[in-house]
Amino acid sequence: MHIPSILNDVIGPVMRGPSSSHSAAAVRIGQIGKELMGGELDKVTVRFDLSGSLPTTYISQGSDMGLCGGLLGFTADDARLVNYKEELQKSGLTITYINDNFGDPHPNTYNLSLRNGKEQHHMVAISLGGGMIELIAIDDVPISFYGDSHAIVIWTDSADSELLELLNDANIEHITGNNSDETICFARQETPFDGVFLEKLSSLSSVSKVRPLSPVLPILTSTKTSVPFANALELSGYADKHGITDLADLALHYESQRGNVSQEDVLAQMTDIVEILEKSIQSGLQGTDYEDRILGYQSGMYLKCEAAGTLLDLGVLNRVIPYVTALMEVKSSLGVIVAAPTAGSCGGLPGTVIAAADSMNLDRHAKVRALLAAGAIGVLVATKSTFSAEICGCQAECGVSSGMIAAAMVSMMGGNYNTSLAAASIALQNSFGMVCDPVANRVEVPCLGKNILAASNGLSAANIALAGFDHVVDFDDVVQTMDAVGRAIPHELRCTGLGGLSLTPVSQKLDQRLN
């Protein structure tokens, strides 16, 4: 069972690329594929199901870039991703894509056949949204691996008693399964596997190969991982029991227990993220350039018009809008951003938090705590729903972002966790049915406007919650309903490029020009 983490699932990954569910997730899938082959790869064949989201979007939304980068050993924020085609040519690795009817149940399924001169393997992985992944099969043997621990794959003639005894004596969680040719044992643990232990495994007569897999997530998971709450009702009970009033403090408790790390470590990691975001915003405000994109330098235009007095006085929104836009422009130029909770919604939450803090002359620590408060809302959503537009439309990305923004702003203004939950509930209620229909299959239009809408909605929801407005529907019920509504959105309007604005004449013309 996957237990969401604020630093894994919600505020992260640090990445390049237009889409976390395409770019960052594909990097992580590629990294695991490379390790599965012992670092040696000659040829990879990738199969995408025509009923999913990837056949129409894998180029324009960065799956090709991310997967190639991961197979070459790059991380999600590696500068070489920008020139991945040249890097691929230099490597000699050949990657082929096949789109057909494969019957995959998940819209973001990667079927990879991996080969080198000595061996070949097959792995199946899915992108869960926000850069999160799950490896679900190796050589046709079902497994479940989220990249949040150390793992080993053992190929054997049979799972004999000697092998199982060695694993059990080491208290290592493992599963075994059979395909037509062999038995595969998959084992995982929170700490790296000892070299002596791996040698013992390899020396067994029944074992033909042992291959370690490294974690691809910053916060690891053990078999004893637990969290203090998994929904708003449990959060309230935990807060009352421990006398905690601020959602940011509850987030610290959650992430510390979830990752078995100190609260100081959580604060330090979130501080690093805020520093990255501040640099990204300044980079965007100074202007970015990239050939394959629709929108140019617009954040600077907004600042210029505001300085000239030609815009409406929107208060803090007049700083929020250019900050949000700057982050979206950095994303579209393949600069470094933070998926929060996704790359498609990377502008709304960070742009609002940092702009609001700057407007009120608050320090970096205030920004860190606001993002933590938002993270608490994010993990509650991730536990019961998804951040994947391919599953629930843009309400799972920009819609959820607006709920996180609302809670963060309440926390920043000194409101308690109940008011934060109320604000998030109101903001989410306002986002039901938001579709994902990117123009020219680029994560720019109407994505920028939806990020700004998320900020506006979140700020308004925060203020009316602080003013005591009645949210009526409890947060948990809103999340459950949001998930049901999202899954009811037609397939064509869930990030497939097959409906909505994606089919307008201007979208088709832009797609032809950019391709």
Short mmCIF file of C-alpha atoms in Angstrom, two decimals:
data_model
loop_
_atom_site.label_atom_id
_atom_site.label_comp_id
_atom_site.label_asym_id
_atom_site.label_seq_id
_atom_site.Cartn_x
_atom_site.Cartn_y
_atom_site.Cartn_z
CA MET A 1 0.00 0.00 0.00
CA HIS A 2 1.33 3.42 -0.96
CA ILE A 3 1.41 5.99 1.85
CA PRO A 4 1.76 9.53 0.45
CA SER A 5 4.63 11.75 1.55
CA ILE A 6 4.63 15.54 1.42
CA LEU A 7 8.17 15.65 0.01
CA ASN A 8 7.64 12.72 -2.39
CA ASP A 9 4.10 13.16 -3.65
CA VAL A 10 3.06 16.75 -3.02
CA ILE A 11 5.89 19.33 -2.96
CA GLY A 12 8.26 17.73 -5.46
CA PRO A 13 9.98 16.47 -7.45
CA VAL A 14 12.52 19.12 -8.38
CA MET A 15 12.53 18.69 -12.14
CA ARG A 16 12.70 19.96 -15.69
CA GLY A 17 10.01 19.44 -18.27
CA PRO A 18 6.46 20.40 -19.05
CA SER A 19 4.69 17.62 -17.14
CA SER A 20 5.52 15.73 -13.96
CA SER A 21 3.31 12.76 -14.88
CA HIS A 22 5.10 12.58 -18.23
CA SER A 23 8.61 14.04 -17.79
CA ALA A 24 9.62 13.36 -14.17
CA ALA A 25 7.78 10.05 -13.93
CA ALA A 26 9.37 8.86 -17.16
CA VAL A 27 12.83 9.79 -15.86
CA ARG A 28 12.25 7.64 -12.79
CA ILE A 29 10.93 4.73 -14.85
CA GLY A 30 13.98 5.00 -17.10
CA GLN A 31 16.36 5.08 -14.14
CA ILE A 32 14.89 1.83 -12.82
CA GLY A 33 15.03 0.27 -16.29
CA LYS A 34 18.72 1.10 -16.59
CA GLU A 35 19.49 -0.49 -13.22
CA LEU A 36 17.40 -3.54 -14.07
CA MET A 37 19.81 -4.09 -16.97
CA GLY A 38 22.89 -3.62 -14.81
CA GLY A 39 23.57 -0.25 -16.45
CA GLU A 40 24.08 -1.72 -19.93
CA LEU A 41 21.51 -0.93 -22.61
CA ASP A 42 21.58 -1.23 -26.41
CA LYS A 43 17.94 -1.18 -27.42
CA VAL A 44 14.62 -0.30 -25.77
CA THR A 45 11.16 -0.82 -27.23
CA VAL A 46 8.35 1.16 -25.58
CA ARG A 47 4.71 0.23 -26.07
CA PHE A 48 1.86 2.67 -25.42
CA ASP A 49 -1.82 1.69 -25.41
CA LEU A 50 -3.95 3.71 -27.84
CA SER A 51 -6.70 3.95 -25.23
CA GLY A 52 -4.34 5.76 -22.83
CA SER A 53 -2.97 9.29 -22.75
CA LEU A 54 0.59 8.67 -23.93
CA PRO A 55 0.33 8.00 -27.71
CA THR A 56 -0.83 11.57 -28.34
CA THR A 57 1.29 13.35 -25.73
CA TYR A 58 4.56 11.48 -25.17
CA ILE A 59 6.59 13.84 -27.37
CA SER A 60 5.03 17.23 -26.62
CA GLN A 61 4.68 16.66 -22.86
CA GLY A 62 8.13 15.24 -22.32
CA SER A 63 7.73 11.47 -21.86
CA ASP A 64 10.27 10.84 -24.61
CA MET A 65 12.67 13.32 -23.05
CA GLY A 66 12.20 11.94 -19.55
CA LEU A 67 12.40 8.27 -20.47
CA CYS A 68 15.51 8.77 -22.61
CA GLY A 69 17.10 10.78 -19.82
CA GLY A 70 16.34 8.17 -17.20
CA LEU A 71 17.64 5.34 -19.40
CA LEU A 72 20.84 7.36 -19.81
CA GLY A 73 21.12 7.75 -16.03
CA PHE A 74 19.99 11.39 -15.74
CA THR A 75 17.94 12.73 -12.82
CA ALA A 76 14.71 14.70 -13.22
CA ASP A 77 16.50 18.07 -12.90
CA ASP A 78 19.59 17.20 -14.98
CA ALA A 79 20.63 20.01 -17.35
CA ARG A 80 21.37 17.44 -20.07
CA LEU A 81 17.65 16.71 -20.45
CA VAL A 82 17.30 19.85 -22.55
CA ASN A 83 19.54 18.27 -25.21
CA TYR A 84 18.46 14.69 -24.66
CA LYS A 85 18.30 13.82 -28.38
CA GLU A 86 21.97 14.67 -28.84
CA GLU A 87 22.85 12.78 -25.65
CA LEU A 88 20.92 9.76 -26.93
CA GLN A 89 22.78 9.79 -30.25
CA LYS A 90 26.13 9.94 -28.46
CA SER A 91 25.18 6.97 -26.28
CA GLY A 92 24.34 4.63 -29.15
CA LEU A 93 21.13 3.57 -27.39
CA THR A 94 18.17 2.97 -29.73
CA ILE A 95 14.64 3.63 -28.48
CA THR A 96 11.57 2.65 -30.50
CA TYR A 97 7.95 3.54 -29.71
CA ILE A 98 4.98 1.41 -30.73
CA ASN A 99 1.37 2.62 -30.29
CA ASP A 100 -1.34 -0.05 -30.51
CA ASN A 101 -4.22 -1.67 -28.64
CA PHE A 102 -2.52 -3.48 -25.78
CA GLY A 103 -5.40 -3.44 -23.29
CA ASP A 104 -3.54 -1.60 -20.53
CA PRO A 105 -5.93 -0.69 -17.69
CA HIS A 106 -4.08 2.49 -16.65
CA PRO A 107 -3.86 5.51 -19.03
CA ASN A 108 -0.20 6.16 -18.19
CA THR A 109 1.30 2.71 -18.75
CA TYR A 110 4.88 2.19 -19.93
CA ASN A 111 5.62 -1.27 -21.36
CA LEU A 112 9.40 -1.49 -21.81
CA SER A 113 11.41 -4.23 -23.51
CA LEU A 114 15.07 -3.73 -22.54
CA ARG A 115 18.00 -5.37 -24.33
CA ASN A 116 21.78 -5.50 -24.40
CA GLY A 117 24.20 -8.00 -25.90
CA LYS A 118 23.85 -10.43 -23.00
CA GLU A 119 20.27 -10.28 -21.75
CA GLN A 120 16.82 -8.85 -22.20
CA HIS A 121 14.05 -8.05 -19.74
CA HIS A 122 10.56 -6.64 -19.77
CA MET A 123 9.13 -4.22 -17.23
CA VAL A 124 5.78 -2.47 -16.89
CA ALA A 125 5.38 0.75 -14.95
CA ILE A 126 2.66 3.34 -14.52
CA SER A 127 2.80 7.07 -13.88
CA LEU A 128 0.52 7.91 -10.96
CA GLY A 129 0.58 11.71 -11.25
CA GLY A 130 2.87 14.39 -9.87
CA GLY A 131 5.98 12.41 -10.84
CA MET A 132 5.01 9.37 -8.76
CA ILE A 133 5.37 5.92 -10.32
CA GLU A 134 4.72 2.26 -9.63
CA LEU A 135 6.64 -0.60 -11.19
CA ILE A 136 3.99 -3.31 -11.55
CA ALA A 137 5.74 -6.16 -13.40
CA ILE A 138 9.20 -7.51 -14.20
CA ASP A 139 9.46 -10.23 -16.85
CA ASP A 140 5.69 -10.81 -16.58
CA VAL A 141 5.83 -11.36 -12.82
CA PRO A 142 3.58 -8.93 -10.90
CA ILE A 143 5.29 -6.78 -8.27
CA SER A 144 4.68 -3.41 -6.63
CA PHE A 145 7.57 -0.95 -6.31
CA TYR A 146 7.19 2.81 -5.93
CA GLY A 147 10.88 3.62 -5.98
CA ASP A 148 10.73 4.56 -2.30
CA SER A 149 13.12 1.91 -0.97
CA HIS A 150 16.12 -0.17 -1.92
CA ALA A 151 15.23 -3.34 -3.82
CA ILE A 152 16.76 -6.38 -5.45
CA VAL A 153 15.52 -8.59 -8.26
CA ILE A 154 16.60 -12.23 -8.08
CA TRP A 155 16.26 -14.56 -11.08
CA THR A 156 16.28 -18.18 -10.01
CA ASP A 157 15.41 -21.67 -11.20
CA SER A 158 13.14 -21.98 -8.18
CA ALA A 159 12.58 -20.22 -4.88
CA ASP A 160 14.28 -23.01 -2.97
CA SER A 161 14.51 -23.24 0.79
CA GLU A 162 18.09 -21.97 0.89
CA LEU A 163 17.18 -18.72 -0.89
CA LEU A 164 14.04 -18.13 1.17
CA GLU A 165 15.87 -18.94 4.38
CA LEU A 166 18.57 -16.39 3.54
CA LEU A 167 15.93 -13.69 2.93
CA ASN A 168 13.90 -14.58 6.01
CA ASP A 169 16.94 -14.67 8.27
CA ALA A 170 17.78 -11.15 7.11
CA ASN A 171 14.15 -10.12 7.81
CA ILE A 172 13.76 -8.85 4.25
CA GLU A 173 10.30 -8.31 2.77
CA HIS A 174 9.98 -10.29 -0.47
CA ILE A 175 7.58 -11.80 -2.98
CA THR A 176 8.09 -14.53 -5.57
CA GLY A 177 6.39 -15.26 -8.86
CA ASN A 178 6.80 -17.43 -11.92
CA ASN A 179 6.72 -16.85 -15.65
CA SER A 180 7.03 -19.55 -18.28
CA ASP A 181 10.82 -19.79 -17.94
CA GLU A 182 11.91 -18.94 -14.41
CA THR A 183 11.09 -17.76 -10.91
CA ILE A 184 11.63 -14.16 -9.90
CA CYS A 185 12.03 -13.03 -6.32
CA PHE A 186 11.63 -9.34 -5.56
CA ALA A 187 12.87 -8.02 -2.20
CA ARG A 188 12.93 -4.55 -0.71
CA GLN A 189 14.10 -2.74 2.42
CA GLU A 190 14.67 0.84 3.60
CA THR A 191 18.47 0.58 3.82
CA PRO A 192 20.96 -0.47 1.12
CA PHE A 193 21.61 -4.20 0.78
CA ASP A 194 24.90 -5.31 2.27
CA GLY A 195 27.54 -6.34 -0.27
CA VAL A 196 28.32 -9.56 1.60
CA PHE A 197 24.63 -10.46 1.60
CA LEU A 198 24.38 -9.85 -2.16
CA GLU A 199 27.42 -12.09 -2.70
CA LYS A 200 25.78 -14.85 -0.69
CA LEU A 201 22.66 -14.57 -2.84
CA SER A 202 24.66 -14.65 -6.07
CA SER A 203 26.59 -17.72 -4.93
CA LEU A 204 23.48 -19.87 -4.53
CA SER A 205 23.33 -22.59 -7.18
CA SER A 206 19.67 -21.86 -7.94
CA VAL A 207 20.26 -18.13 -8.54
CA SER A 208 21.22 -17.01 -12.04
CA LYS A 209 21.32 -13.26 -11.44
CA VAL A 210 20.86 -10.61 -8.72
CA ARG A 211 20.20 -7.00 -9.64
CA PRO A 212 19.94 -4.15 -7.06
CA LEU A 213 17.54 -1.25 -7.67
CA SER A 214 18.10 2.14 -6.04
CA PRO A 215 15.34 4.39 -4.67
CA VAL A 216 14.26 7.26 -6.93
CA LEU A 217 12.33 9.18 -4.24
CA PRO A 218 13.81 11.40 -1.49
CA ILE A 219 11.72 10.02 1.38
CA LEU A 220 12.01 6.25 1.84
CA THR A 221 9.41 3.79 3.06
CA SER A 222 9.92 0.88 5.42
CA THR A 223 7.64 -2.01 6.30
CA LYS A 224 6.92 -0.19 9.57
CA THR A 225 5.98 3.14 7.97
CA SER A 226 2.89 4.72 9.51
CA VAL A 227 1.26 8.14 9.58
CA PRO A 228 -0.64 9.95 12.34
CA PHE A 229 -3.68 10.62 10.15
CA ALA A 230 -5.01 9.72 6.71
CA ASN A 231 -8.05 11.98 6.45
CA ALA A 232 -9.35 15.25 7.87
CA LEU A 233 -11.35 13.56 10.61
CA GLU A 234 -8.27 11.73 11.88
CA LEU A 235 -6.21 14.92 11.51
CA SER A 236 -8.65 16.77 13.77
CA GLY A 237 -8.53 14.02 16.37
CA TYR A 238 -4.73 13.97 16.33
CA ALA A 239 -4.54 17.77 16.57
CA ASP A 240 -6.92 17.92 19.53
CA LYS A 241 -5.15 15.08 21.33
CA HIS A 242 -1.72 16.75 20.98
CA GLY A 243 -2.85 20.36 21.37
CA ILE A 244 -1.74 21.39 17.84
CA THR A 245 -3.60 24.25 16.19
CA ASP A 246 -1.61 25.10 13.02
CA LEU A 247 -1.80 22.94 9.92
CA ALA A 248 1.92 23.49 9.26
CA ASP A 249 2.79 21.84 12.58
CA LEU A 250 0.50 18.93 11.76
CA ALA A 251 2.33 18.58 8.45
CA LEU A 252 5.65 18.41 10.30
CA HIS A 253 4.32 15.66 12.53
CA TYR A 254 2.99 13.76 9.52
CA GLU A 255 6.12 13.91 7.39
CA SER A 256 8.46 13.22 10.27
CA GLN A 257 6.56 10.05 11.21
CA ARG A 258 5.99 9.06 7.57
CA GLY A 259 9.67 9.20 6.66
CA ASN A 260 11.16 8.34 10.05
CA VAL A 261 13.12 11.60 9.92
CA SER A 262 13.37 14.51 12.32
CA GLN A 263 11.17 17.58 11.98
CA GLU A 264 14.39 19.56 11.55
CA ASP A 265 15.24 17.45 8.50
CA VAL A 266 11.79 18.08 7.04
CA LEU A 267 12.19 21.82 7.56
CA ALA A 268 15.65 21.73 6.00
CA GLN A 269 14.42 19.90 2.89
CA MET A 270 11.48 22.27 2.47
CA THR A 271 13.82 25.23 2.92
CA ASP A 272 15.94 23.92 0.05
CA ILE A 273 12.79 23.72 -2.06
CA VAL A 274 11.84 27.32 -1.24
CA GLU A 275 15.32 28.48 -2.28
CA ILE A 276 14.91 26.68 -5.62
CA LEU A 277 11.48 28.25 -6.12
CA GLU A 278 12.73 31.75 -5.33
CA LYS A 279 15.51 31.35 -7.91
CA SER A 280 13.09 29.98 -10.49
CA ILE A 281 10.72 32.92 -10.01
CA GLN A 282 13.53 35.44 -10.44
CA SER A 283 14.75 33.58 -13.52
CA GLY A 284 11.26 33.70 -15.00
CA LEU A 285 10.77 37.38 -14.22
CA GLN A 286 14.06 38.18 -15.97
CA GLY A 287 12.84 36.37 -19.08
CA THR A 288 13.18 32.87 -20.53
CA ASP A 289 13.50 31.58 -24.06
CA TYR A 290 12.73 28.22 -25.67
CA GLU A 291 11.86 27.39 -29.25
CA ASP A 292 9.22 24.71 -28.73
CA ARG A 293 6.59 26.65 -26.83
CA ILE A 294 3.47 28.70 -27.46
CA LEU A 295 3.77 31.56 -24.97
CA GLY A 296 6.64 33.99 -24.72
CA TYR A 297 7.80 36.33 -21.98
CA GLN A 298 4.58 37.51 -20.35
CA SER A 299 5.46 37.87 -16.66
CA GLY A 300 7.61 40.89 -17.47
CA MET A 301 4.79 42.46 -19.48
CA TYR A 302 2.54 42.26 -16.44
CA LEU A 303 5.10 43.94 -14.19
CA LYS A 304 5.65 46.69 -16.75
CA CYS A 305 1.92 47.40 -17.04
CA GLU A 306 1.46 47.40 -13.29
CA ALA A 307 4.30 49.88 -12.89
CA ALA A 308 2.67 52.10 -15.53
CA GLY A 309 -0.63 52.05 -13.64
CA THR A 310 -2.61 50.51 -16.50
CA LEU A 311 -3.92 47.50 -14.53
CA LEU A 312 -6.70 47.12 -11.99
CA ASP A 313 -5.63 47.31 -8.38
CA LEU A 314 -5.95 43.66 -7.33
CA GLY A 315 -3.83 43.97 -4.24
CA VAL A 316 -1.66 40.92 -3.54
CA LEU A 317 -2.88 39.32 -6.79
CA ASN A 318 -0.84 41.85 -8.75
CA ARG A 319 2.27 40.23 -7.32
CA VAL A 320 0.89 36.70 -7.40
CA ILE A 321 0.04 36.75 -11.12
CA PRO A 322 3.56 37.56 -12.40
CA TYR A 323 5.12 35.10 -9.93
CA VAL A 324 2.79 32.32 -11.07
CA THR A 325 3.45 33.23 -14.70
CA ALA A 326 7.21 33.31 -14.16
CA LEU A 327 7.21 29.76 -12.81
CA MET A 328 5.09 28.51 -15.70
CA GLU A 329 7.47 30.20 -18.16
CA VAL A 330 10.49 28.57 -16.52
CA LYS A 331 8.73 25.21 -16.78
CA SER A 332 7.97 25.72 -20.46
CA SER A 333 11.61 26.64 -21.14
CA LEU A 334 12.76 23.40 -19.44
CA GLY A 335 14.23 25.28 -16.53
CA VAL A 336 14.22 23.88 -12.99
CA ILE A 337 10.88 23.96 -11.20
CA VAL A 338 9.18 22.08 -8.39
CA ALA A 339 6.04 20.05 -9.07
CA ALA A 340 3.59 21.31 -6.46
CA PRO A 341 1.61 19.15 -6.66
CA THR A 342 2.35 18.68 -10.40
CA ALA A 343 4.41 20.39 -13.08
CA GLY A 344 1.23 21.40 -14.90
CA SER A 345 0.17 23.19 -11.71
CA CYS A 346 3.67 24.27 -10.65
CA GLY A 347 2.90 27.98 -10.71
CA GLY A 348 -0.19 28.33 -8.56
CA LEU A 349 0.85 27.23 -5.08
CA PRO A 350 4.52 28.30 -4.99
CA GLY A 351 3.83 31.54 -6.84
CA THR A 352 1.06 32.48 -4.43
CA VAL A 353 2.91 31.52 -1.26
CA ILE A 354 6.09 33.37 -2.19
CA ALA A 355 4.28 36.42 -3.58
CA ALA A 356 2.04 36.73 -0.52
CA ALA A 357 5.00 36.39 1.84
CA ASP A 358 7.01 38.94 -0.12
CA SER A 359 4.06 41.34 -0.09
CA MET A 360 3.83 41.06 3.69
CA ASN A 361 7.63 41.15 4.19
CA LEU A 362 7.61 37.69 5.72
CA ASP A 363 10.79 35.64 5.89
CA ARG A 364 11.72 32.36 4.19
CA HIS A 365 10.62 30.35 7.22
CA ALA A 366 7.07 31.65 6.74
CA LYS A 367 7.14 30.40 3.16
CA VAL A 368 8.40 27.01 4.33
CA ARG A 369 5.59 26.68 6.85
CA ALA A 370 2.97 27.73 4.32
CA LEU A 371 4.15 25.07 1.87
CA LEU A 372 4.06 22.51 4.67
CA ALA A 373 0.47 23.45 5.46
CA ALA A 374 -0.37 23.03 1.79
CA GLY A 375 1.42 19.68 1.86
CA ALA A 376 -0.89 18.43 4.60
CA ILE A 377 -3.87 19.07 2.33
CA GLY A 378 -2.02 17.42 -0.53
CA VAL A 379 -1.39 14.15 1.30
CA LEU A 380 -5.03 13.96 2.36
CA VAL A 381 -6.03 14.28 -1.29
CA ALA A 382 -3.37 11.82 -2.48
CA THR A 383 -4.51 9.23 0.05
CA LYS A 384 -8.06 9.15 -1.30
CA SER A 385 -7.67 10.44 -4.86
CA THR A 386 -5.00 11.45 -7.37
CA PHE A 387 -2.94 14.30 -8.83
CA SER A 388 -3.22 12.80 -12.31
CA ALA A 389 -5.09 14.80 -14.95
CA GLU A 390 -5.15 11.62 -17.03
CA ILE A 391 -7.43 10.10 -14.38
CA CYS A 392 -9.41 13.04 -12.95
CA GLY A 393 -8.84 16.00 -15.27
CA CYS A 394 -7.26 19.30 -14.32
CA GLN A 395 -9.31 19.46 -11.13
CA ALA A 396 -6.76 16.92 -9.85
CA GLU A 397 -3.95 19.37 -10.62
CA CYS A 398 -4.91 23.05 -10.65
CA GLY A 399 -8.10 22.29 -8.72
CA VAL A 400 -6.22 20.55 -5.91
CA SER A 401 -3.59 23.27 -6.08
CA SER A 402 -6.24 25.87 -5.27
CA GLY A 403 -7.29 23.92 -2.17
CA MET A 404 -3.68 23.73 -1.07
CA ILE A 405 -3.25 27.46 -1.69
CA ALA A 406 -6.31 28.26 0.41
CA ALA A 407 -5.04 26.21 3.36
CA ALA A 408 -1.54 27.67 3.05
CA MET A 409 -2.85 31.24 3.10
CA VAL A 410 -4.98 30.61 6.16
CA SER A 411 -1.96 29.16 7.95
CA MET A 412 0.21 32.10 6.86
CA MET A 413 -2.39 34.50 8.29
CA GLY A 414 -2.43 32.70 11.64
CA GLY A 415 -5.64 30.73 11.17
CA ASN A 416 -6.07 27.34 12.78
CA TYR A 417 -6.24 23.96 11.08
CA ASN A 418 -10.06 23.91 11.09
CA THR A 419 -10.13 27.16 9.14
CA SER A 420 -7.49 25.81 6.75
CA LEU A 421 -9.62 22.72 6.11
CA ALA A 422 -12.68 24.91 5.56
CA ALA A 423 -10.80 27.09 3.07
CA ALA A 424 -9.53 24.03 1.21
CA SER A 425 -13.03 22.59 1.10
CA ILE A 426 -14.43 25.79 -0.40
CA ALA A 427 -11.67 26.04 -3.00
CA LEU A 428 -12.07 22.42 -4.08
CA GLN A 429 -15.84 22.77 -4.33
CA ASN A 430 -15.25 25.59 -6.81
CA SER A 431 -13.04 23.40 -9.04
CA PHE A 432 -15.22 20.39 -9.81
CA GLY A 433 -15.30 19.35 -13.44
CA MET A 434 -12.16 21.21 -14.54
CA VAL A 435 -11.02 19.44 -17.70
CA CYS A 436 -7.50 19.00 -19.09
CA ASP A 437 -7.43 20.05 -22.75
CA PRO A 438 -3.99 21.48 -23.59
CA VAL A 439 -3.65 23.44 -26.80
CA ALA A 440 -1.19 21.84 -29.25
CA ASN A 441 -0.53 19.23 -26.53
CA ARG A 442 1.75 21.70 -24.71
CA VAL A 443 1.29 22.37 -21.01
CA GLU A 444 0.85 26.13 -21.51
CA VAL A 445 -2.65 26.99 -22.74
CA PRO A 446 -5.04 27.03 -20.92
CA CYS A 447 -2.70 25.80 -18.17
CA LEU A 448 -1.27 29.24 -17.35
CA GLY A 449 -4.74 30.71 -16.94
CA LYS A 450 -5.80 27.78 -14.78
CA ASN A 451 -2.78 28.26 -12.51
CA ILE A 452 -3.72 31.93 -12.10
CA LEU A 453 -7.34 30.87 -11.51
CA ALA A 454 -6.13 28.43 -8.84
CA ALA A 455 -4.30 31.28 -7.11
CA SER A 456 -7.31 33.62 -7.29
CA ASN A 457 -9.68 30.91 -6.09
CA GLY A 458 -7.34 29.86 -3.28
CA LEU A 459 -6.85 33.42 -2.03
CA SER A 460 -10.59 34.12 -2.09
CA ALA A 461 -11.40 30.84 -0.34
CA ALA A 462 -8.82 31.63 2.34
CA ASN A 463 -10.28 35.06 3.03
CA ILE A 464 -13.88 33.94 3.23
CA ALA A 465 -12.91 31.05 5.50
CA LEU A 466 -10.97 33.47 7.74
CA ALA A 467 -14.08 35.68 7.75
CA GLY A 468 -16.11 32.76 9.07
CA PHE A 469 -18.06 31.78 5.94
CA ASP A 470 -19.67 28.35 6.23
CA HIS A 471 -18.02 25.74 4.00
CA VAL A 472 -21.01 23.41 4.61
CA VAL A 473 -19.49 20.23 3.15
CA ASP A 474 -16.69 18.62 5.16
CA PHE A 475 -13.29 18.33 3.50
CA ASP A 476 -13.27 14.50 3.40
CA ASP A 477 -16.63 14.41 1.63
CA VAL A 478 -15.43 17.02 -0.86
CA VAL A 479 -12.35 14.94 -1.73
CA GLN A 480 -14.44 11.81 -2.19
CA THR A 481 -16.89 13.66 -4.43
CA MET A 482 -14.10 15.37 -6.36
CA ASP A 483 -12.59 11.99 -7.18
CA ALA A 484 -15.93 10.63 -8.41
CA VAL A 485 -16.54 13.72 -10.56
CA GLY A 486 -13.03 13.59 -11.99
CA ARG A 487 -13.31 9.95 -13.03
CA ALA A 488 -16.61 10.78 -14.73
CA ILE A 489 -14.96 13.34 -17.02
CA PRO A 490 -14.80 11.91 -20.56
CA HIS A 491 -11.51 10.30 -21.58
CA GLU A 492 -11.11 12.91 -24.35
CA LEU A 493 -10.97 15.68 -21.71
CA ARG A 494 -8.37 14.07 -19.46
CA CYS A 495 -5.02 15.13 -20.95
CA THR A 496 -5.28 13.12 -24.15
CA GLY A 497 -5.39 16.01 -26.64
CA LEU A 498 -8.59 14.54 -28.05
CA GLY A 499 -11.18 17.07 -26.89
CA GLY A 500 -11.94 20.61 -25.76
CA LEU A 501 -9.50 23.36 -26.74
CA SER A 502 -7.11 20.70 -28.04
CA LEU A 503 -9.33 20.34 -31.13
CA THR A 504 -9.72 24.03 -31.99
CA PRO A 505 -8.30 25.20 -35.33
CA VAL A 506 -5.67 27.35 -33.61
CA SER A 507 -4.53 24.35 -31.58
CA GLN A 508 -4.11 22.23 -34.67
CA LYS A 509 -2.23 25.00 -36.50
CA LEU A 510 0.11 25.52 -33.54
CA ASP A 511 0.71 21.79 -33.29
CA GLN A 512 1.67 21.62 -36.96
CA ARG A 513 3.98 24.63 -36.63
CA LEU A 514 5.73 23.38 -33.49
CA ASN A 515 6.13 19.86 -34.79
#
